[in-house]
Short mmCIF file of N, CA and C in Angstrom, two decimals:
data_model
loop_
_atom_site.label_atom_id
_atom_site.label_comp_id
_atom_site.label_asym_id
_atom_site.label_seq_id
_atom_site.Cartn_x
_atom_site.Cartn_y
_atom_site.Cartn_z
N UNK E 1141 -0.74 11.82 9.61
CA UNK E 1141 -1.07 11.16 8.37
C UNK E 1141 -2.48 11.58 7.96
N UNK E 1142 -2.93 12.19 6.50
CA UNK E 1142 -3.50 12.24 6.13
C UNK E 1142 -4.64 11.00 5.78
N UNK E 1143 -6.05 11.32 6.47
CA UNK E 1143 -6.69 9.97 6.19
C UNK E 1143 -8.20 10.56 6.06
N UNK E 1144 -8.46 9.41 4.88
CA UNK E 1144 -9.90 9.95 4.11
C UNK E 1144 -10.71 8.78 4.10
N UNK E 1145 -12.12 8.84 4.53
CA UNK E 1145 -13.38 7.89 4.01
C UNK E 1145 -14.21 8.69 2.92
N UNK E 1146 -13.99 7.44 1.83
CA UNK E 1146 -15.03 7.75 0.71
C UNK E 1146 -16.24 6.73 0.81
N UNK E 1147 -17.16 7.43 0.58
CA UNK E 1147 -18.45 6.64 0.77
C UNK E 1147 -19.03 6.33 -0.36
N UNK E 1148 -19.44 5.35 -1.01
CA UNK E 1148 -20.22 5.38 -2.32
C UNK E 1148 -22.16 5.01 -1.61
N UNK E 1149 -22.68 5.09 -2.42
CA UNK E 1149 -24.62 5.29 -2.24
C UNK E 1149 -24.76 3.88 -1.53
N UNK E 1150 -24.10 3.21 -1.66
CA UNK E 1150 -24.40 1.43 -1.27
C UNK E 1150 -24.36 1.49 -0.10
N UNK E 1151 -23.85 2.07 0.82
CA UNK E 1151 -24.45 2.56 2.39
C UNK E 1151 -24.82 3.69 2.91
N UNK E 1152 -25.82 4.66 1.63
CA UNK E 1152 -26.72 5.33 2.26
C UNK E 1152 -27.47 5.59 3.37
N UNK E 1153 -27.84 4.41 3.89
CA UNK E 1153 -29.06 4.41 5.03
C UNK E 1153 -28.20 4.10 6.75
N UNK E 1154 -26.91 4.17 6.39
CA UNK E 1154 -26.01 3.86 7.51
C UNK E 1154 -25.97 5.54 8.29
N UNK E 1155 -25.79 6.33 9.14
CA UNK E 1155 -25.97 7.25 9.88
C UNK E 1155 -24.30 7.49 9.89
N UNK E 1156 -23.51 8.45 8.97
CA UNK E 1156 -22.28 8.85 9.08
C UNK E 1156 -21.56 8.40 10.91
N UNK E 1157 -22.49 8.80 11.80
CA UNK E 1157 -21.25 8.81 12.84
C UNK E 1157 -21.11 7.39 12.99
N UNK E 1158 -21.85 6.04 12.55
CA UNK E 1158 -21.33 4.98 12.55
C UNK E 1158 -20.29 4.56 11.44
N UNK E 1159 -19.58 5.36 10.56
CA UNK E 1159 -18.94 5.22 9.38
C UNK E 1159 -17.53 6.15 9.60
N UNK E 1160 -17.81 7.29 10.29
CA UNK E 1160 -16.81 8.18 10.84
C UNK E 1160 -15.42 7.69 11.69
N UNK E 1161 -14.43 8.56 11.74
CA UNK E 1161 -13.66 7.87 12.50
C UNK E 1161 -13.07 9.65 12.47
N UNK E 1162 -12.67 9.69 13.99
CA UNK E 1162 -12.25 11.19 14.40
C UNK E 1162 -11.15 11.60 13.23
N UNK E 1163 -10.46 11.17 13.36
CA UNK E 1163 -8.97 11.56 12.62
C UNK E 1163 -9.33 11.59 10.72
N UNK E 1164 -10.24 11.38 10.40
CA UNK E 1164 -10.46 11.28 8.67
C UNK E 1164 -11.30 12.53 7.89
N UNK E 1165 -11.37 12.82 7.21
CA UNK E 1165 -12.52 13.49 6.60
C UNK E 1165 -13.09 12.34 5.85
N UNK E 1166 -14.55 13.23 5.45
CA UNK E 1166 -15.55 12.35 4.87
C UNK E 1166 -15.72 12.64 3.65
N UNK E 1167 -15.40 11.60 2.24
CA UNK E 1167 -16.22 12.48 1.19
C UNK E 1167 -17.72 11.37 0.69
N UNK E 1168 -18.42 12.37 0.03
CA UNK E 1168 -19.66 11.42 0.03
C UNK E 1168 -20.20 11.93 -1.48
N UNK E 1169 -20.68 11.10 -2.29
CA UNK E 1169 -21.40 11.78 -3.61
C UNK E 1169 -23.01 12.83 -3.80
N UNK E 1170 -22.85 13.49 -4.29
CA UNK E 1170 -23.18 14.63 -4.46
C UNK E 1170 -24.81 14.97 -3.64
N UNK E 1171 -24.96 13.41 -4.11
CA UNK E 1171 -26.62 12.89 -4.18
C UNK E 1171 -26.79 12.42 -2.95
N UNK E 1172 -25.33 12.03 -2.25
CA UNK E 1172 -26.02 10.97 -0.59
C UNK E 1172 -26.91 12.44 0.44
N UNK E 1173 -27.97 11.56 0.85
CA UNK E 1173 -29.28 12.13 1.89
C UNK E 1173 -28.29 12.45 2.90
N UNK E 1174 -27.21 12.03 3.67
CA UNK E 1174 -26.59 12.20 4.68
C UNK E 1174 -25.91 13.61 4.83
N UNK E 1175 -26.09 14.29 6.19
CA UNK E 1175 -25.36 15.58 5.96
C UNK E 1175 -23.87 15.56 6.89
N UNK E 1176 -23.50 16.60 7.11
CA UNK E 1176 -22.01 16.27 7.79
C UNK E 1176 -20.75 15.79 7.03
N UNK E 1177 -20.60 15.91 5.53
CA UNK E 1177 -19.35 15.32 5.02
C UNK E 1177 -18.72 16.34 4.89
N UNK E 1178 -17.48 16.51 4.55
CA UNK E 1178 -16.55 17.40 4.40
C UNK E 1178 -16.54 17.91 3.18
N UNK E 1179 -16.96 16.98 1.82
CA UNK E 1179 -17.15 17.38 0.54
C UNK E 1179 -17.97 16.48 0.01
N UNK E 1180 -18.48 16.85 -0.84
CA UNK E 1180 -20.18 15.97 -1.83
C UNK E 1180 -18.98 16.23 -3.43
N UNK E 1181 -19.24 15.20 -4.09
CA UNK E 1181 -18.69 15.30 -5.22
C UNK E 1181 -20.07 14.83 -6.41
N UNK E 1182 -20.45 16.16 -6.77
CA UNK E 1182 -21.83 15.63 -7.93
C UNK E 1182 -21.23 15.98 -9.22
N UNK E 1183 -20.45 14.66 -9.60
CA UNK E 1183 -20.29 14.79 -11.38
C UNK E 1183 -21.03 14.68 -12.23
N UNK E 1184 -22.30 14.65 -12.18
CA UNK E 1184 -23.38 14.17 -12.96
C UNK E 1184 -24.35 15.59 -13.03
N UNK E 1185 -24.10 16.68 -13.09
CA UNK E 1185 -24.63 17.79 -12.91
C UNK E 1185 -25.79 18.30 -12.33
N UNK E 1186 -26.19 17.25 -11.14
CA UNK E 1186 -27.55 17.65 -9.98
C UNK E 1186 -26.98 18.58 -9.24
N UNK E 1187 -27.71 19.52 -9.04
CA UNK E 1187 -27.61 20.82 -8.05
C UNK E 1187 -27.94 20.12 -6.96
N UNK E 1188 -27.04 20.21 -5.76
CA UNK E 1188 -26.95 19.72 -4.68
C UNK E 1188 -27.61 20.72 -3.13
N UNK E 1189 -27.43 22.36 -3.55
CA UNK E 1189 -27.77 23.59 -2.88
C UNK E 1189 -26.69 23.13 -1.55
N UNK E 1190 -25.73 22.27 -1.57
CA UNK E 1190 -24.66 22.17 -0.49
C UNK E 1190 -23.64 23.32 -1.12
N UNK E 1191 -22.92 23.86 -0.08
CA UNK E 1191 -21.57 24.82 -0.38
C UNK E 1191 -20.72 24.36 -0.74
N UNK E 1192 -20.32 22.82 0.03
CA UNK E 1192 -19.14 22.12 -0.30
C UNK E 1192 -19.40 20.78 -1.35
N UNK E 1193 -19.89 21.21 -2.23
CA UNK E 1193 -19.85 20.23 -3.30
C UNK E 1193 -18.98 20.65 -4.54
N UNK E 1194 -18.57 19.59 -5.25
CA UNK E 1194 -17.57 19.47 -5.90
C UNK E 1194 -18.01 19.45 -7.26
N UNK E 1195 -18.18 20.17 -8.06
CA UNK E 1195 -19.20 19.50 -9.88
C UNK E 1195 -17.99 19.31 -10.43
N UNK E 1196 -16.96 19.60 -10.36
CA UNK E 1196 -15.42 19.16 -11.70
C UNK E 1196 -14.63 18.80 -11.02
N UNK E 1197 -14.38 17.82 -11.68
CA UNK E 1197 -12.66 17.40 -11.10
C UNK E 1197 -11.75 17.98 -11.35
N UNK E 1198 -10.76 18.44 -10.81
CA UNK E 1198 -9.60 19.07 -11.45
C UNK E 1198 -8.78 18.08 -12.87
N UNK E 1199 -8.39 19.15 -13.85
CA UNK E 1199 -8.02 18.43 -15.12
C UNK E 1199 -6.94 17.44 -14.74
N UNK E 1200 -5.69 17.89 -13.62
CA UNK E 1200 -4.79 16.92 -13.36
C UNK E 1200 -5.56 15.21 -12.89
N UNK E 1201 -6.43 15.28 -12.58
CA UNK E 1201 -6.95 13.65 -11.92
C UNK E 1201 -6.97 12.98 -13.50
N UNK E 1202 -7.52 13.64 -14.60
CA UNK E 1202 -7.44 13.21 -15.81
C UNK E 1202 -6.28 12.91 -16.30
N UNK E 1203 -5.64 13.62 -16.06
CA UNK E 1203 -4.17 13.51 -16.68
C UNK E 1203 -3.31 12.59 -15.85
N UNK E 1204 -4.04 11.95 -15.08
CA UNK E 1204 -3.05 10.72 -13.94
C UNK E 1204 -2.86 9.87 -14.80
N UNK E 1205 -3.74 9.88 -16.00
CA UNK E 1205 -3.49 8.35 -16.71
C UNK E 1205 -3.93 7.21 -16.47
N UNK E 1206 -5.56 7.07 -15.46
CA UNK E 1206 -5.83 5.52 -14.62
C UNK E 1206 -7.30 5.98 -14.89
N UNK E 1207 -8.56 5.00 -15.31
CA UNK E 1207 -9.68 4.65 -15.55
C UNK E 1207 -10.52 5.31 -14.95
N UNK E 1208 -10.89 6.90 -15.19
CA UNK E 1208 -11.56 7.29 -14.82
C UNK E 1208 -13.38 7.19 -15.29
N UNK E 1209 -14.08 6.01 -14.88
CA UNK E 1209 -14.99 5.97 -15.45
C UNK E 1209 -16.25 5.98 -14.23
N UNK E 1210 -16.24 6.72 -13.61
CA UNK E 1210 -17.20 6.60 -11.91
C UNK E 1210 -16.56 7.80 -11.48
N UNK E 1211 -17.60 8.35 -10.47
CA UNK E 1211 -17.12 8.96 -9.35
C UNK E 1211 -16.67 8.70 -8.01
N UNK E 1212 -16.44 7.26 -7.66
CA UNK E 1212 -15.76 6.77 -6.80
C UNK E 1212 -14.05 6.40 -7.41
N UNK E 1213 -13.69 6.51 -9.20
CA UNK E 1213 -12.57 6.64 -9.27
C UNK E 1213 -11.83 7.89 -8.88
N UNK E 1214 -13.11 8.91 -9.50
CA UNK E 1214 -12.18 10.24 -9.78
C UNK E 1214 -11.97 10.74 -8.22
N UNK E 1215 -12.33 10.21 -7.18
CA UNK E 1215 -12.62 10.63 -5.40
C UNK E 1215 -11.26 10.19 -5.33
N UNK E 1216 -10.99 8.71 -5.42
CA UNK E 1216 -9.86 7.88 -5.29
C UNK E 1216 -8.04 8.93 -5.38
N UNK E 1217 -8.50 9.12 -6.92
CA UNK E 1217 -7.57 9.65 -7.83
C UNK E 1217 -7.18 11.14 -7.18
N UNK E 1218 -8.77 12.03 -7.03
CA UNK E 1218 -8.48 13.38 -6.31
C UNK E 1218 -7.37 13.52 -5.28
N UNK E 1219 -8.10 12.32 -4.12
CA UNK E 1219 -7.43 11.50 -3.01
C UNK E 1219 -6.06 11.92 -2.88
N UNK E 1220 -5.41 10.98 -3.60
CA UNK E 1220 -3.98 10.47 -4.26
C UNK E 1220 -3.58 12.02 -4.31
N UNK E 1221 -3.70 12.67 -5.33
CA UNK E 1221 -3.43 13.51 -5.58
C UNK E 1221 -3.42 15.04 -4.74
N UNK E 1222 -3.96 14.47 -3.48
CA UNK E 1222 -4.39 15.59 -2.23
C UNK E 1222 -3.43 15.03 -1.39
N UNK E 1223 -3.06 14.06 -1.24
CA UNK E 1223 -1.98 13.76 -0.54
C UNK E 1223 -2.71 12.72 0.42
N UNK E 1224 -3.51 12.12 0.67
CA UNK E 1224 -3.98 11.25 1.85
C UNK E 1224 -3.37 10.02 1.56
N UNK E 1225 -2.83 9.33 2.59
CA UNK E 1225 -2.00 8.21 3.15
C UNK E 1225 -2.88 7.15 3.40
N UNK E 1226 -4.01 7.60 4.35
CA UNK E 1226 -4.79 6.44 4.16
C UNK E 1226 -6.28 6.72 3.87
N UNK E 1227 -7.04 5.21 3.01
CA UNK E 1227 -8.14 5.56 2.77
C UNK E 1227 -9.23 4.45 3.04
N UNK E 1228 -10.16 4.70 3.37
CA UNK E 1228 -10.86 3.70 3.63
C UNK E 1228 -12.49 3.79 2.59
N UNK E 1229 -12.73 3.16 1.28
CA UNK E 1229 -13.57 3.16 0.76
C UNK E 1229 -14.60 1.95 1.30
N UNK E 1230 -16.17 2.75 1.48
CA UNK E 1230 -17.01 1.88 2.02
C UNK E 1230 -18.36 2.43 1.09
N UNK E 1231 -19.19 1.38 0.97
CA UNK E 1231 -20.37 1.72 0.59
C UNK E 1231 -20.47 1.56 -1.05
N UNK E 1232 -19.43 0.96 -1.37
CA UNK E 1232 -18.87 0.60 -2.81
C UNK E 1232 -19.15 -0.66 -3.53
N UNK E 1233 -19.95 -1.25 -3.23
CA UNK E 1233 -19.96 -2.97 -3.71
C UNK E 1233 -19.76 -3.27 -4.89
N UNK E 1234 -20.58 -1.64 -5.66
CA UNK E 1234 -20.24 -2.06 -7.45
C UNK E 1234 -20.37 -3.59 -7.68
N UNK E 1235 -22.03 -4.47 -7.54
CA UNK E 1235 -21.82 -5.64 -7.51
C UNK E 1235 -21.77 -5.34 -9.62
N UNK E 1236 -21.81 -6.67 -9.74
CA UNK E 1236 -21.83 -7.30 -11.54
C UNK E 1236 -22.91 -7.40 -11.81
N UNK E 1237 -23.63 -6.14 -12.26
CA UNK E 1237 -24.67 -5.69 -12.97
C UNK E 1237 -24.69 -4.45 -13.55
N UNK E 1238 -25.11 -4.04 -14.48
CA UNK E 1238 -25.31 -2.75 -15.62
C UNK E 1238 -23.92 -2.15 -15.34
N UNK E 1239 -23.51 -1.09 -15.50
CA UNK E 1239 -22.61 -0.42 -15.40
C UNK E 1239 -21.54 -0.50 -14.66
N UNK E 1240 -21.31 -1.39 -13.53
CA UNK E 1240 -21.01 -1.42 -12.64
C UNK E 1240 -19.87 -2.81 -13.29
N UNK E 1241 -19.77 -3.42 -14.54
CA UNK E 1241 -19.61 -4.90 -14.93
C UNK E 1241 -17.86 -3.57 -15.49
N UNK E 1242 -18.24 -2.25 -15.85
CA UNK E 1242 -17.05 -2.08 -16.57
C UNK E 1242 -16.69 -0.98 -15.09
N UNK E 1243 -17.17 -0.51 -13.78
CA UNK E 1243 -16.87 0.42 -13.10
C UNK E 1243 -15.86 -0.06 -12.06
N UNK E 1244 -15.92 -1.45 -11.74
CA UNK E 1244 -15.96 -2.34 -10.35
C UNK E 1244 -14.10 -2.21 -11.05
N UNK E 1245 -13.95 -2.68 -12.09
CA UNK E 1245 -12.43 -3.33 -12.53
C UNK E 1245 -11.82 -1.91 -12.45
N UNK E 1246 -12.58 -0.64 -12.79
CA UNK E 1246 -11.67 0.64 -13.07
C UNK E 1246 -10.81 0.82 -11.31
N UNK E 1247 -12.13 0.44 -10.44
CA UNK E 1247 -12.10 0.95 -9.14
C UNK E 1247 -11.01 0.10 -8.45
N UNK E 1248 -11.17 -1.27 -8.53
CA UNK E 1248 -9.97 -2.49 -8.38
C UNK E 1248 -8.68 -1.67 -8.94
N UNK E 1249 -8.40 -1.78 -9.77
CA UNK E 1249 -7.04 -1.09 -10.59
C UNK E 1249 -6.76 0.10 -9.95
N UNK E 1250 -7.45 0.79 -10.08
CA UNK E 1250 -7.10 2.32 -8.93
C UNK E 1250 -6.71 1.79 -7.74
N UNK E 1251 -7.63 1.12 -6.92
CA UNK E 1251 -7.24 0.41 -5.43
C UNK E 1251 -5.69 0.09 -5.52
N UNK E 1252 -5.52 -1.04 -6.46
CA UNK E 1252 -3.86 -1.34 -6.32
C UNK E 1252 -3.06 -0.90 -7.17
N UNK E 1253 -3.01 0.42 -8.07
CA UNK E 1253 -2.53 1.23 -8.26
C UNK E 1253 -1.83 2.21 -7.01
N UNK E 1254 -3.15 2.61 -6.25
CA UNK E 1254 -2.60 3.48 -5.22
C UNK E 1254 -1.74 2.66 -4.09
N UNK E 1255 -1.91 1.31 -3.87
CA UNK E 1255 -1.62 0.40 -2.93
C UNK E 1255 0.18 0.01 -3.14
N UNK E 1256 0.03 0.39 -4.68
CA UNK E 1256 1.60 0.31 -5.13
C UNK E 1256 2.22 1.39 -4.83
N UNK E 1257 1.81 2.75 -4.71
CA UNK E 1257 2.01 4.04 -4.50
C UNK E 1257 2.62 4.02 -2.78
N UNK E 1258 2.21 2.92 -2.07
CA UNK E 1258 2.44 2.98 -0.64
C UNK E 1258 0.67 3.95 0.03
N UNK E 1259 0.13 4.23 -0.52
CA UNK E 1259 -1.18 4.21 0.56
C UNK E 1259 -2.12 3.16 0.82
N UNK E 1260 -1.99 3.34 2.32
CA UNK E 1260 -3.11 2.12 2.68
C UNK E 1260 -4.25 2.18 2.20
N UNK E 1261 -5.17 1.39 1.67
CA UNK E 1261 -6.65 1.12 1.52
C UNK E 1261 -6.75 0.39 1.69
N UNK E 1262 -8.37 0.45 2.62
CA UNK E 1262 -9.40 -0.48 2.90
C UNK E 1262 -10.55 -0.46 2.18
N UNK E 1263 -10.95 -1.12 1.38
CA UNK E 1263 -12.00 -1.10 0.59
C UNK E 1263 -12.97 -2.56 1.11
N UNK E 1264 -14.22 -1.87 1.81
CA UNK E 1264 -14.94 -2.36 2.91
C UNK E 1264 -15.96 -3.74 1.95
N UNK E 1265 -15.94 -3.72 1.47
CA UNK E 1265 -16.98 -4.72 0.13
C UNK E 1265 -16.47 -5.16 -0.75
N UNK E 1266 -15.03 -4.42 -1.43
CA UNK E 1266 -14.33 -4.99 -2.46
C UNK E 1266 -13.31 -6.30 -2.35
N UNK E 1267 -13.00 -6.66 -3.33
CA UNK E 1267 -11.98 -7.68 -3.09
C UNK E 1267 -11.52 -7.77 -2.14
N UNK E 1268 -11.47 -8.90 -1.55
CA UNK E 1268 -10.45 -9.32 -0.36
C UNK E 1268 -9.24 -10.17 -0.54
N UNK E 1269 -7.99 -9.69 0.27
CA UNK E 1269 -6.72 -10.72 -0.15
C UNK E 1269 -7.02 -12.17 0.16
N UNK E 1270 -6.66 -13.61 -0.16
CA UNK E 1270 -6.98 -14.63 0.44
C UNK E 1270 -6.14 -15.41 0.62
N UNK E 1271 -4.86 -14.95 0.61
CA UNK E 1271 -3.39 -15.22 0.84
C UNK E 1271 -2.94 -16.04 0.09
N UNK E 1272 -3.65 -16.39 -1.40
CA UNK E 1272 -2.68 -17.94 -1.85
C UNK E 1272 -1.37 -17.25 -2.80
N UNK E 1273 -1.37 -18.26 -2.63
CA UNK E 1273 0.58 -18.54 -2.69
C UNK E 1273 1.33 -18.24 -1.48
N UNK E 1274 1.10 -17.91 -0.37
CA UNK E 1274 1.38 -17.33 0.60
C UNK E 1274 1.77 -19.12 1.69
N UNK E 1275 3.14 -19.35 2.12
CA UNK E 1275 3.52 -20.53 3.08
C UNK E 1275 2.95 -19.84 4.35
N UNK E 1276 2.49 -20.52 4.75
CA UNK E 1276 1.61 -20.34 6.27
C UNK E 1276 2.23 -21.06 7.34
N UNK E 1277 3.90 -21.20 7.26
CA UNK E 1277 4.78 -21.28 8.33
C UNK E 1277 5.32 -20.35 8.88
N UNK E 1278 5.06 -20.08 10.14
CA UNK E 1278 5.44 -18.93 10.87
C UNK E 1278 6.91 -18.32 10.85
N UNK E 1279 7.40 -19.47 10.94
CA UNK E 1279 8.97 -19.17 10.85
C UNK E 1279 9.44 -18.79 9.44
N UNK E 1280 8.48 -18.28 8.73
CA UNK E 1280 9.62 -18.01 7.38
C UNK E 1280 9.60 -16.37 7.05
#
């Protein structure tokens, strides 16, 4: 099974091999200080002087039809579209402030978009399930 960690800047100062997990690749944005990812994705046109950085998305992630307004969507979406099964987004809090008030809902919607698709995600800061409506009798 294909399995990917996307990192967004919100855990910059964390040291990849505590974020790593053998079996995944790493992607990280263009700009994170951290070295060792598998791909840097800089949509915002900073020269990175990394080999494996990413400046365009391929036109198909556009053409998925789902809120591409961040570069933690279009990672998501790439994702999907690369075939990975599971994903674990961390470093993402997108709390409710400036930009982040219209980025956080694109990134939610992608999350259970893909979640409907059948890939697992863990999204380490984002929404959490809290089971209501859910009978909490074992036997059912």
């Amino acid at each position: 099974m294909k399995k990917l960690i996307i990192c967004g800047k919100g855990n910059d100062q964390v040291p990849l091999n505590e974020i790593t997990d053998d079996d995944a690749e790493i992607w990280l944005h263009g700009t994170d200080r951290r070295d060792g990812a598998d791909w840097y994705f800089e949509l915002h046109g900073i020269e990175t002087g990394r080999e494996n950085t990413i400046y365009e998305i391929p036109e198909t992630v556009y053409r998925a039809g789902l809120p591409i307004n961040n570069t933690i969507c279009a990672m998501l979406v790439c994702a999907w579209l690369s075939g990975y099964q599971e994903i674990r987004l961390c470093g993402a809090p997108l709390e409710a402030k400036s930009e982040y008030q219209e980025e956080k809902p694109a990134v939610a919607f992608i999350v259970g978009f893909l979640k409907g698709k059948g890939i697992k995600i863990t999204w380490d800061e984002g929404p959490q399930d809290k089971g209501y409506g859910r009978k909490h009798d074992a036997s059912l």
